[in-house]
């Protein structure tokens, strides 16, 4: 329980530092992903450097050193808030994709031996990156990664035996299906007509009241919040607020 509370406190502290004005659900997803990605890289980078040194693989070591330099630079810019957090985490995702793509090319063409397992593993991680970016509403980043994955896939498919291709197609197909799944549940039209419990109405009313108080007491924060919302969500808020006020007037007259 204490560990859970410490993790939540860490996330909240990072939120206040990287998103000082406002942090919604999507922003919190990005914060959590950023922290986990940072921790993962702090473990993976030394591990890869050690492997390349043991194997005396100059191409891989050079790529890993370049990746480490750019990664540290992006971390510095994000933590010092020299760039916007959204731009920073998008850049980290693109950096990871570029590193995995180049690593796959090196494994196929320049490595000590053709390493098909590493290539399919890289493709799997690229799918995870694209799905993660899409779930965090980083649509441009997801598009770049998905489009860039196509030549990566072609290089892989044309450089391995036919039977290996046939057995790996399942993984590739499921990766694309997961992308479709996340894209569909992110659509606003999917949430229309939901049969929600009555308790949701009370929650919505409370949220509207909180937004109204925020507008009165902290207009700049309210404006920042509204700017982060999509036009559909803003229209929903206005519609729900109008219906709520109309109902209050009817109750008052009755």
PDB file of C-alpha atoms in Angstrom:
ATOM      1  CA  UNK A   1       0.000   0.000   0.000  1.00  0.00           C
ATOM      2  CA  UNK A   2       2.840   2.371   0.872  1.00  0.00           C
ATOM      3  CA  UNK A   3       4.564   1.574  -2.427  1.00  0.00           C
ATOM      4  CA  UNK A   4       1.335   2.325  -4.288  1.00  0.00           C
ATOM      5  CA  UNK A   5       0.965   5.682  -2.515  1.00  0.00           C
ATOM      6  CA  UNK A   6       4.605   6.546  -3.206  1.00  0.00           C
ATOM      7  CA  UNK A   7       4.106   5.805  -6.911  1.00  0.00           C
ATOM      8  CA  UNK A   8       1.007   8.003  -7.068  1.00  0.00           C
ATOM      9  CA  UNK A   9       2.800  10.814  -5.233  1.00  0.00           C
ATOM     10  CA  UNK A  10       5.710  10.585  -7.670  1.00  0.00           C
ATOM     11  CA  UNK A  11       3.355  10.779 -10.656  1.00  0.00           C
ATOM     12  CA  UNK A  12       1.560  13.788  -9.160  1.00  0.00           C
ATOM     13  CA  UNK A  13       4.838  15.610  -8.462  1.00  0.00           C
ATOM     14  CA  UNK A  14       6.011  15.013 -12.027  1.00  0.00           C
ATOM     15  CA  UNK A  15       2.612  16.201 -13.308  1.00  0.00           C
ATOM     16  CA  UNK A  16       2.884  19.484 -11.429  1.00  0.00           C
ATOM     17  CA  UNK A  17       6.380  20.003 -12.815  1.00  0.00           C
ATOM     18  CA  UNK A  18       5.775  19.080 -16.460  1.00  0.00           C
ATOM     19  CA  UNK A  19       2.103  20.158 -16.717  1.00  0.00           C
ATOM     20  CA  UNK A  20       1.845  23.081 -14.272  1.00  0.00           C
ATOM     21  CA  UNK A  21      -1.421  24.568 -15.590  1.00  0.00           C
ATOM     22  CA  UNK A  22      -3.599  21.533 -16.160  1.00  0.00           C
ATOM     23  CA  UNK A  23      -3.341  17.748 -16.279  1.00  0.00           C
ATOM     24  CA  UNK A  24      -6.235  15.687 -17.620  1.00  0.00           C
ATOM     25  CA  UNK A  25      -6.654  11.957 -18.151  1.00  0.00           C
ATOM     26  CA  UNK A  26      -4.665  11.897 -21.401  1.00  0.00           C
ATOM     27  CA  UNK A  27      -1.922  14.036 -19.858  1.00  0.00           C
ATOM     28  CA  UNK A  28      -1.638  11.621 -16.946  1.00  0.00           C
ATOM     29  CA  UNK A  29      -1.315   8.709 -19.391  1.00  0.00           C
ATOM     30  CA  UNK A  30       1.516  10.572 -21.080  1.00  0.00           C
ATOM     31  CA  UNK A  31       3.228  11.283 -17.760  1.00  0.00           C
ATOM     32  CA  UNK A  32       3.065   7.620 -16.724  1.00  0.00           C
ATOM     33  CA  UNK A  33       4.311   6.476 -20.139  1.00  0.00           C
ATOM     34  CA  UNK A  34       7.142   9.029 -20.013  1.00  0.00           C
ATOM     35  CA  UNK A  35       8.288   7.816 -16.584  1.00  0.00           C
ATOM     36  CA  UNK A  36       8.121   4.139 -17.559  1.00  0.00           C
ATOM     37  CA  UNK A  37       9.923   4.800 -20.848  1.00  0.00           C
ATOM     38  CA  UNK A  38      12.655   6.704 -19.013  1.00  0.00           C
ATOM     39  CA  UNK A  39      13.134   3.909 -16.466  1.00  0.00           C
ATOM     40  CA  UNK A  40      13.181   1.291 -19.242  1.00  0.00           C
ATOM     41  CA  UNK A  41      15.835   3.151 -21.202  1.00  0.00           C
ATOM     42  CA  UNK A  42      17.998   3.611 -18.106  1.00  0.00           C
ATOM     43  CA  UNK A  43      18.056  -0.185 -17.828  1.00  0.00           C
ATOM     44  CA  UNK A  44      18.198  -1.139 -21.519  1.00  0.00           C
ATOM     45  CA  UNK A  45      20.908   1.302 -22.667  1.00  0.00           C
ATOM     46  CA  UNK A  46      23.674   0.029 -20.310  1.00  0.00           C
ATOM     47  CA  UNK A  47      22.599  -3.550 -21.049  1.00  0.00           C
ATOM     48  CA  UNK A  48      22.936  -3.012 -24.807  1.00  0.00           C
ATOM     49  CA  UNK A  49      26.285  -1.249 -24.448  1.00  0.00           C
ATOM     50  CA  UNK A  50      27.592  -4.189 -22.418  1.00  0.00           C
ATOM     51  CA  UNK A  51      26.375  -6.687 -25.037  1.00  0.00           C
ATOM     52  CA  UNK A  52      27.931  -4.773 -27.931  1.00  0.00           C
ATOM     53  CA  UNK A  53      31.243  -4.481 -26.076  1.00  0.00           C
ATOM     54  CA  UNK A  54      31.300  -8.216 -25.338  1.00  0.00           C
ATOM     55  CA  UNK A  55      30.424  -9.077 -28.956  1.00  0.00           C
ATOM     56  CA  UNK A  56      32.761  -6.372 -30.319  1.00  0.00           C
ATOM     57  CA  UNK A  57      29.923  -5.146 -32.557  1.00  0.00           C
ATOM     58  CA  UNK A  58      31.014  -1.689 -33.721  1.00  0.00           C
ATOM     59  CA  UNK A  59      27.850  -0.804 -35.676  1.00  0.00           C
ATOM     60  CA  UNK A  60      25.546  -1.574 -32.782  1.00  0.00           C
ATOM     61  CA  UNK A  61      27.779   0.203 -30.268  1.00  0.00           C
ATOM     62  CA  UNK A  62      27.951   3.344 -32.411  1.00  0.00           C
ATOM     63  CA  UNK A  63      24.176   3.377 -32.839  1.00  0.00           C
ATOM     64  CA  UNK A  64      23.649   2.842 -29.111  1.00  0.00           C
ATOM     65  CA  UNK A  65      26.012   5.702 -28.199  1.00  0.00           C
ATOM     66  CA  UNK A  66      24.263   8.056 -30.633  1.00  0.00           C
ATOM     67  CA  UNK A  67      20.868   7.013 -29.279  1.00  0.00           C
ATOM     68  CA  UNK A  68      22.068   7.590 -25.703  1.00  0.00           C
ATOM     69  CA  UNK A  69      23.280  11.107 -26.521  1.00  0.00           C
ATOM     70  CA  UNK A  70      20.004  12.145 -28.186  1.00  0.00           C
ATOM     71  CA  UNK A  71      17.973  10.487 -25.412  1.00  0.00           C
ATOM     72  CA  UNK A  72      19.850  12.400 -22.701  1.00  0.00           C
ATOM     73  CA  UNK A  73      19.443  15.639 -24.656  1.00  0.00           C
ATOM     74  CA  UNK A  74      15.678  15.149 -24.956  1.00  0.00           C
ATOM     75  CA  UNK A  75      15.425  14.266 -21.267  1.00  0.00           C
ATOM     76  CA  UNK A  76      17.244  17.487 -20.379  1.00  0.00           C
ATOM     77  CA  UNK A  77      14.956  19.568 -22.592  1.00  0.00           C
ATOM     78  CA  UNK A  78      11.803  17.955 -21.171  1.00  0.00           C
ATOM     79  CA  UNK A  79      12.744  18.169 -17.488  1.00  0.00           C
ATOM     80  CA  UNK A  80      13.975  21.757 -17.856  1.00  0.00           C
ATOM     81  CA  UNK A  81      10.775  22.564 -19.799  1.00  0.00           C
ATOM     82  CA  UNK A  82      12.744  23.970 -22.723  1.00  0.00           C
ATOM     83  CA  UNK A  83      10.208  22.292 -24.994  1.00  0.00           C
ATOM     84  CA  UNK A  84       6.533  21.467 -24.459  1.00  0.00           C
ATOM     85  CA  UNK A  85       5.938  18.128 -22.770  1.00  0.00           C
ATOM     86  CA  UNK A  86       3.769  16.831 -25.632  1.00  0.00           C
ATOM     87  CA  UNK A  87       6.505  17.645 -28.126  1.00  0.00           C
ATOM     88  CA  UNK A  88       9.086  16.056 -25.851  1.00  0.00           C
ATOM     89  CA  UNK A  89       7.332  12.720 -25.417  1.00  0.00           C
ATOM     90  CA  UNK A  90       6.507  12.615 -29.143  1.00  0.00           C
ATOM     91  CA  UNK A  91      10.195  13.146 -29.898  1.00  0.00           C
ATOM     92  CA  UNK A  92      11.107  10.314 -27.525  1.00  0.00           C
ATOM     93  CA  UNK A  93       8.711   7.949 -29.294  1.00  0.00           C
ATOM     94  CA  UNK A  94      10.153   8.927 -32.682  1.00  0.00           C
ATOM     95  CA  UNK A  95      13.689   8.494 -31.341  1.00  0.00           C
ATOM     96  CA  UNK A  96      12.816   4.994 -30.140  1.00  0.00           C
ATOM     97  CA  UNK A  97      11.315   4.150 -33.527  1.00  0.00           C
ATOM     98  CA  UNK A  98      14.357   5.432 -35.437  1.00  0.00           C
ATOM     99  CA  UNK A  99      16.692   3.461 -33.195  1.00  0.00           C
ATOM    100  CA  UNK A 100      14.696   0.243 -33.600  1.00  0.00           C
ATOM    101  CA  UNK A 101      14.453   0.672 -37.379  1.00  0.00           C
ATOM    102  CA  UNK A 102      18.205   1.238 -37.773  1.00  0.00           C
ATOM    103  CA  UNK A 103      18.964  -1.604 -35.384  1.00  0.00           C
ATOM    104  CA  UNK A 104      16.845  -3.927 -37.540  1.00  0.00           C
ATOM    105  CA  UNK A 105      18.748  -2.920 -40.674  1.00  0.00           C
ATOM    106  CA  UNK A 106      22.066  -3.513 -38.899  1.00  0.00           C
ATOM    107  CA  UNK A 107      20.887  -6.924 -37.663  1.00  0.00           C
ATOM    108  CA  UNK A 108      19.967  -7.995 -41.199  1.00  0.00           C
ATOM    109  CA  UNK A 109      22.832  -6.519 -43.218  1.00  0.00           C
ATOM    110  CA  UNK A 110      25.794  -5.648 -40.991  1.00  0.00           C
ATOM    111  CA  UNK A 111      25.587  -7.820 -37.894  1.00  0.00           C
ATOM    112  CA  UNK A 112      27.796 -10.736 -37.014  1.00  0.00           C
ATOM    113  CA  UNK A 113      24.938 -12.999 -38.098  1.00  0.00           C
ATOM    114  CA  UNK A 114      21.451 -12.535 -39.486  1.00  0.00           C
ATOM    115  CA  UNK A 115      19.399 -11.987 -36.354  1.00  0.00           C
ATOM    116  CA  UNK A 116      15.782 -12.466 -37.372  1.00  0.00           C
ATOM    117  CA  UNK A 117      14.613 -12.818 -33.770  1.00  0.00           C
ATOM    118  CA  UNK A 118      15.896  -9.342 -32.888  1.00  0.00           C
ATOM    119  CA  UNK A 119      14.201  -7.879 -35.959  1.00  0.00           C
ATOM    120  CA  UNK A 120      10.771  -9.346 -35.182  1.00  0.00           C
ATOM    121  CA  UNK A 121      11.221  -8.230 -31.563  1.00  0.00           C
ATOM    122  CA  UNK A 122      11.962  -4.706 -32.783  1.00  0.00           C
ATOM    123  CA  UNK A 123       8.833  -4.791 -34.937  1.00  0.00           C
ATOM    124  CA  UNK A 124       6.792  -5.865 -31.925  1.00  0.00           C
ATOM    125  CA  UNK A 125       8.148  -2.934 -29.879  1.00  0.00           C
ATOM    126  CA  UNK A 126       7.407  -0.542 -32.760  1.00  0.00           C
ATOM    127  CA  UNK A 127       3.790  -1.724 -32.755  1.00  0.00           C
ATOM    128  CA  UNK A 128       3.667  -1.044 -29.013  1.00  0.00           C
ATOM    129  CA  UNK A 129       5.066   2.459 -29.593  1.00  0.00           C
ATOM    130  CA  UNK A 130       2.458   3.206 -32.265  1.00  0.00           C
ATOM    131  CA  UNK A 131      -0.389   1.866 -30.106  1.00  0.00           C
ATOM    132  CA  UNK A 132       0.845   3.825 -27.075  1.00  0.00           C
ATOM    133  CA  UNK A 133       1.081   7.050 -29.076  1.00  0.00           C
ATOM    134  CA  UNK A 134      -2.413   6.502 -30.475  1.00  0.00           C
ATOM    135  CA  UNK A 135      -3.893   5.814 -27.021  1.00  0.00           C
ATOM    136  CA  UNK A 136      -2.409   9.122 -25.840  1.00  0.00           C
ATOM    137  CA  UNK A 137      -3.948  11.081 -28.739  1.00  0.00           C
ATOM    138  CA  UNK A 138      -0.527  11.675 -30.343  1.00  0.00           C
ATOM    139  CA  UNK A 139      -1.984  11.131 -33.797  1.00  0.00           C
ATOM    140  CA  UNK A 140       0.841  12.632 -35.873  1.00  0.00           C
ATOM    141  CA  UNK A 141       3.432  10.620 -33.973  1.00  0.00           C
ATOM    142  CA  UNK A 142       1.436   7.418 -34.445  1.00  0.00           C
ATOM    143  CA  UNK A 143       1.027   8.116 -38.167  1.00  0.00           C
ATOM    144  CA  UNK A 144       4.760   8.706 -38.648  1.00  0.00           C
ATOM    145  CA  UNK A 145       5.649   5.507 -36.791  1.00  0.00           C
ATOM    146  CA  UNK A 146       3.043   3.428 -38.647  1.00  0.00           C
ATOM    147  CA  UNK A 147       4.048   4.719 -42.084  1.00  0.00           C
ATOM    148  CA  UNK A 148       7.738   4.356 -41.250  1.00  0.00           C
ATOM    149  CA  UNK A 149       7.123   0.786 -40.163  1.00  0.00           C
ATOM    150  CA  UNK A 150       6.067  -0.252 -43.674  1.00  0.00           C
ATOM    151  CA  UNK A 151       9.572  -0.195 -45.263  1.00  0.00           C
ATOM    152  CA  UNK A 152      10.885  -1.785 -42.062  1.00  0.00           C
ATOM    153  CA  UNK A 153       8.405  -4.628 -42.558  1.00  0.00           C
ATOM    154  CA  UNK A 154       9.271  -5.002 -46.243  1.00  0.00           C
ATOM    155  CA  UNK A 155      12.998  -5.224 -45.512  1.00  0.00           C
ATOM    156  CA  UNK A 156      12.304  -7.892 -42.916  1.00  0.00           C
ATOM    157  CA  UNK A 157       9.909  -9.931 -45.072  1.00  0.00           C
ATOM    158  CA  UNK A 158      12.211  -9.967 -48.114  1.00  0.00           C
ATOM    159  CA  UNK A 159      15.334 -10.893 -46.153  1.00  0.00           C
ATOM    160  CA  UNK A 160      14.201 -14.040 -44.332  1.00  0.00           C
ATOM    161  CA  UNK A 161      13.097 -17.514 -45.505  1.00  0.00           C
ATOM    162  CA  UNK A 162       9.516 -17.981 -46.628  1.00  0.00           C
ATOM    163  CA  UNK A 163       8.518 -20.229 -43.711  1.00  0.00           C
ATOM    164  CA  UNK A 164       9.748 -17.669 -41.185  1.00  0.00           C
ATOM    165  CA  UNK A 165       7.658 -15.039 -42.972  1.00  0.00           C
ATOM    166  CA  UNK A 166       4.538 -17.200 -42.808  1.00  0.00           C
ATOM    167  CA  UNK A 167       4.934 -17.872 -39.091  1.00  0.00           C
ATOM    168  CA  UNK A 168       5.598 -14.203 -38.256  1.00  0.00           C
ATOM    169  CA  UNK A 169       2.599 -12.858 -40.218  1.00  0.00           C
ATOM    170  CA  UNK A 170       0.318 -13.567 -37.242  1.00  0.00           C
ATOM    171  CA  UNK A 171       2.274 -11.180 -35.034  1.00  0.00           C
ATOM    172  CA  UNK A 172       2.238  -8.471 -37.697  1.00  0.00           C
ATOM    173  CA  UNK A 173      -1.493  -8.902 -38.347  1.00  0.00           C
ATOM    174  CA  UNK A 174      -2.371  -8.741 -34.642  1.00  0.00           C
ATOM    175  CA  UNK A 175      -0.233  -5.623 -34.273  1.00  0.00           C
ATOM    176  CA  UNK A 176      -2.217  -3.838 -36.966  1.00  0.00           C
ATOM    177  CA  UNK A 177      -5.491  -5.073 -35.447  1.00  0.00           C
ATOM    178  CA  UNK A 178      -4.513  -3.573 -32.082  1.00  0.00           C
ATOM    179  CA  UNK A 179      -3.859  -0.270 -33.849  1.00  0.00           C
ATOM    180  CA  UNK A 180      -7.339  -0.448 -35.372  1.00  0.00           C
ATOM    181  CA  UNK A 181      -8.821  -1.274 -31.955  1.00  0.00           C
ATOM    182  CA  UNK A 182      -7.262   1.763 -30.276  1.00  0.00           C
ATOM    183  CA  UNK A 183      -8.196   4.004 -33.213  1.00  0.00           C
ATOM    184  CA  UNK A 184     -11.830   2.880 -32.988  1.00  0.00           C
ATOM    185  CA  UNK A 185     -12.235   3.340 -29.240  1.00  0.00           C
ATOM    186  CA  UNK A 186     -10.671   6.816 -29.529  1.00  0.00           C
ATOM    187  CA  UNK A 187     -13.443   7.927 -31.906  1.00  0.00           C
ATOM    188  CA  UNK A 188     -15.982  10.260 -30.334  1.00  0.00           C
ATOM    189  CA  UNK A 189     -18.827   8.591 -32.259  1.00  0.00           C
ATOM    190  CA  UNK A 190     -18.165   5.335 -30.368  1.00  0.00           C
ATOM    191  CA  UNK A 191     -19.166   6.929 -27.047  1.00  0.00           C
ATOM    192  CA  UNK A 192     -22.483   8.231 -28.344  1.00  0.00           C
ATOM    193  CA  UNK A 193     -25.635   6.557 -27.072  1.00  0.00           C
ATOM    194  CA  UNK A 194     -23.989   4.885 -24.094  1.00  0.00           C
ATOM    195  CA  UNK A 195     -26.432   3.541 -21.502  1.00  0.00           C
ATOM    196  CA  UNK A 196     -24.753   5.064 -18.482  1.00  0.00           C
ATOM    197  CA  UNK A 197     -26.034   4.728 -14.899  1.00  0.00           C
ATOM    198  CA  UNK A 198     -27.893   7.609 -13.263  1.00  0.00           C
ATOM    199  CA  UNK A 199     -24.894   8.228 -11.047  1.00  0.00           C
ATOM    200  CA  UNK A 200     -23.088   9.618 -14.084  1.00  0.00           C
ATOM    201  CA  UNK A 201     -25.558  12.494 -14.243  1.00  0.00           C
ATOM    202  CA  UNK A 202     -24.593  13.559 -10.726  1.00  0.00           C
ATOM    203  CA  UNK A 203     -20.912  13.275 -11.601  1.00  0.00           C
ATOM    204  CA  UNK A 204     -21.438  15.392 -14.732  1.00  0.00           C
ATOM    205  CA  UNK A 205     -23.332  18.023 -12.745  1.00  0.00           C
ATOM    206  CA  UNK A 206     -20.562  18.149 -10.169  1.00  0.00           C
ATOM    207  CA  UNK A 207     -17.959  18.520 -12.922  1.00  0.00           C
ATOM    208  CA  UNK A 208     -19.940  21.363 -14.506  1.00  0.00           C
ATOM    209  CA  UNK A 209     -20.188  23.136 -11.159  1.00  0.00           C
ATOM    210  CA  UNK A 210     -16.443  22.740 -10.645  1.00  0.00           C
ATOM    211  CA  UNK A 211     -15.796  24.149 -14.124  1.00  0.00           C
ATOM    212  CA  UNK A 212     -18.069  27.115 -13.373  1.00  0.00           C
ATOM    213  CA  UNK A 213     -16.208  27.787 -10.109  1.00  0.00           C
ATOM    214  CA  UNK A 214     -12.912  27.535 -11.944  1.00  0.00           C
ATOM    215  CA  UNK A 215     -14.154  30.015 -14.541  1.00  0.00           C
ATOM    216  CA  UNK A 216     -15.088  32.489 -11.796  1.00  0.00           C
ATOM    217  CA  UNK A 217     -12.024  32.103  -9.592  1.00  0.00           C
ATOM    218  CA  UNK A 218      -9.279  31.187 -12.078  1.00  0.00           C
ATOM    219  CA  UNK A 219     -10.293  32.315 -15.567  1.00  0.00           C
ATOM    220  CA  UNK A 220      -6.822  31.660 -17.032  1.00  0.00           C
ATOM    221  CA  UNK A 221      -6.831  28.040 -15.840  1.00  0.00           C
ATOM    222  CA  UNK A 222     -10.364  27.551 -17.170  1.00  0.00           C
ATOM    223  CA  UNK A 223      -9.358  28.985 -20.541  1.00  0.00           C
ATOM    224  CA  UNK A 224      -6.320  26.688 -20.646  1.00  0.00           C
ATOM    225  CA  UNK A 225      -8.576  23.734 -19.859  1.00  0.00           C
ATOM    226  CA  UNK A 226     -11.061  24.575 -22.613  1.00  0.00           C
ATOM    227  CA  UNK A 227      -8.284  25.015 -25.171  1.00  0.00           C
ATOM    228  CA  UNK A 228      -7.076  21.471 -24.492  1.00  0.00           C
ATOM    229  CA  UNK A 229     -10.482  20.000 -25.256  1.00  0.00           C
ATOM    230  CA  UNK A 230     -11.565  18.975 -28.737  1.00  0.00           C
ATOM    231  CA  UNK A 231     -14.454  20.909 -30.371  1.00  0.00           C
ATOM    232  CA  UNK A 232     -16.766  17.915 -29.843  1.00  0.00           C
ATOM    233  CA  UNK A 233     -16.004  17.776 -26.126  1.00  0.00           C
ATOM    234  CA  UNK A 234     -16.442  21.540 -25.754  1.00  0.00           C
ATOM    235  CA  UNK A 235     -19.808  21.322 -27.485  1.00  0.00           C
ATOM    236  CA  UNK A 236     -20.835  18.465 -25.182  1.00  0.00           C
ATOM    237  CA  UNK A 237     -19.919  20.533 -22.133  1.00  0.00           C
ATOM    238  CA  UNK A 238     -21.942  23.482 -23.401  1.00  0.00           C
ATOM    239  CA  UNK A 239     -24.913  21.237 -24.228  1.00  0.00           C
ATOM    240  CA  UNK A 240     -24.862  19.498 -20.849  1.00  0.00           C
ATOM    241  CA  UNK A 241     -24.480  22.827 -19.071  1.00  0.00           C
ATOM    242  CA  UNK A 242     -27.465  24.275 -20.944  1.00  0.00           C
ATOM    243  CA  UNK A 243     -29.607  21.243 -20.135  1.00  0.00           C
ATOM    244  CA  UNK A 244     -28.523  21.384 -16.502  1.00  0.00           C
ATOM    245  CA  UNK A 245     -29.421  25.072 -16.164  1.00  0.00           C
ATOM    246  CA  UNK A 246     -32.753  24.558 -17.932  1.00  0.00           C
ATOM    247  CA  UNK A 247     -33.618  21.722 -15.557  1.00  0.00           C
ATOM    248  CA  UNK A 248     -32.689  23.853 -12.553  1.00  0.00           C
ATOM    249  CA  UNK A 249     -34.998  26.627 -13.788  1.00  0.00           C
ATOM    250  CA  UNK A 250     -37.885  24.171 -14.211  1.00  0.00           C
ATOM    251  CA  UNK A 251     -37.326  22.776 -10.722  1.00  0.00           C
ATOM    252  CA  UNK A 252     -37.248  26.288  -9.285  1.00  0.00           C
ATOM    253  CA  UNK A 253     -40.527  27.243 -10.996  1.00  0.00           C
ATOM    254  CA  UNK A 254     -42.188  24.000  -9.882  1.00  0.00           C
TER     255      UNK A 254
END
